[in-house]
C-alpha positions in Angstrom: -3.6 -5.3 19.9 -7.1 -7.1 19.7 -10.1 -5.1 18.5 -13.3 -6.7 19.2 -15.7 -5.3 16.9 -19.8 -6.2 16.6 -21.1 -5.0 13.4 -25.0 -5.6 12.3 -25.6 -7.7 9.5 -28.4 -6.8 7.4 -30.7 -8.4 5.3 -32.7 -7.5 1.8 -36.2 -8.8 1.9 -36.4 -7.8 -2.1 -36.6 -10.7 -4.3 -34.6 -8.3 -7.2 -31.9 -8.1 -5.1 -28.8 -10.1 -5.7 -27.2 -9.8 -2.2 -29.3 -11.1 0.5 -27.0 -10.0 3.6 -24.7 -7.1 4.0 -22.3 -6.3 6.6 -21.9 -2.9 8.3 -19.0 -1.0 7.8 -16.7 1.2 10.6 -15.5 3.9 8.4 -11.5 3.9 9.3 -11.7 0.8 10.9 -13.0 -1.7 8.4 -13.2 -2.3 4.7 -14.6 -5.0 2.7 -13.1 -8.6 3.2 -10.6 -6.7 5.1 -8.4 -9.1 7.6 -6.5 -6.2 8.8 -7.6 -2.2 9.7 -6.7 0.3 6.7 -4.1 2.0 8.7 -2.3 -1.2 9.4 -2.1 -1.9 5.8 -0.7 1.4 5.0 1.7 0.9 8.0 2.8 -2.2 6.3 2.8 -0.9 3.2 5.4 2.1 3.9 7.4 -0.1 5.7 7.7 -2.5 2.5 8.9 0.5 0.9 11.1 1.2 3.2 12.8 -2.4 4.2 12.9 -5.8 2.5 9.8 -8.1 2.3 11.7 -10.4 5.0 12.9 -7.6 6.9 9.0 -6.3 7.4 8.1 -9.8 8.2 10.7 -10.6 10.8 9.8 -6.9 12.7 6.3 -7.6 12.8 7.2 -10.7 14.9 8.7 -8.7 17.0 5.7 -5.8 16.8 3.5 -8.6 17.4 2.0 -8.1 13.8 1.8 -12.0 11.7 2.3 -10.8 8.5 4.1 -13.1 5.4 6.7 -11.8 3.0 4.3 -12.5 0.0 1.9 -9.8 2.1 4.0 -7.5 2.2 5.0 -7.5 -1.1 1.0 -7.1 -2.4 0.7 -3.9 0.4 3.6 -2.6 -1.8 2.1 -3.4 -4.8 -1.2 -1.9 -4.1 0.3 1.5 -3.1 -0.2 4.3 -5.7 2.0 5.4 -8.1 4.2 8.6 -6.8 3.7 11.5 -8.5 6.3 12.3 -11.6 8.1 15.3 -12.5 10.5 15.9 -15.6 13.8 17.1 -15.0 14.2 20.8 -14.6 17.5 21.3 -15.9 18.9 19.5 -19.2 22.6 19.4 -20.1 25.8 17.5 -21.4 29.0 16.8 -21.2 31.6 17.4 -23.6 34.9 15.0 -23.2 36.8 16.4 -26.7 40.0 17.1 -25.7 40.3 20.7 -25.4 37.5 21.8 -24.8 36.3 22.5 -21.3 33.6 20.5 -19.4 30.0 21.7 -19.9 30.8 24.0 -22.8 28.1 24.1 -25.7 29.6 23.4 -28.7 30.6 26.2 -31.6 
């Protein structure tokens, strides 16, 4: 799929200013230096997750998406974190002989 997008490109007639042009953005459509929408970089992204770099990159020929190994390994990358939890239930394992499995010691 092709998305042909016009955007207005602004300029800063200050003399303080450091940037002199600025792009507009598409909220959900476009970010900054973006070569790909936000929702096919998340796409890409869970699918890294999912399957092997090469794996992604040889379906996207197929989904008609050109995408390299090495990108799909920085979608990954740039994921967050998932959330953490500690383990609910702590135990052991006793293997004395004779004494049963799980038992606390006396």
């Amino acid at each position: 799929m092709l998305i042909e997008l016009s955007v207005r490109r602004l300029f800063c007639d200050s003399s303080g200013c450091a940037r002199v042009t600025f792009a507009e953005q598409v909220d959900g459509l476009t970010s900054r230096y973006g070569r790909r929408t936000p929702v096919l970089q998340r796409v890409i992204g869970a699918l890294g997750v999912v399957l092997a770099a090469r794996a992604v990159a040889r379906l996207g020929l197929l989904l008609g998406i050109a995408v390299s190994r090495m990108t799909v390994l920085r979608a990954v990358m740039a994921l967050p974190e998932p959330a953490w939890t500690g383990p609910r239930v702590l135990g052991w394992t006793s293997s004395r002989p004779g004494r049963a499995a799980g038992t606390a010691p006396s």
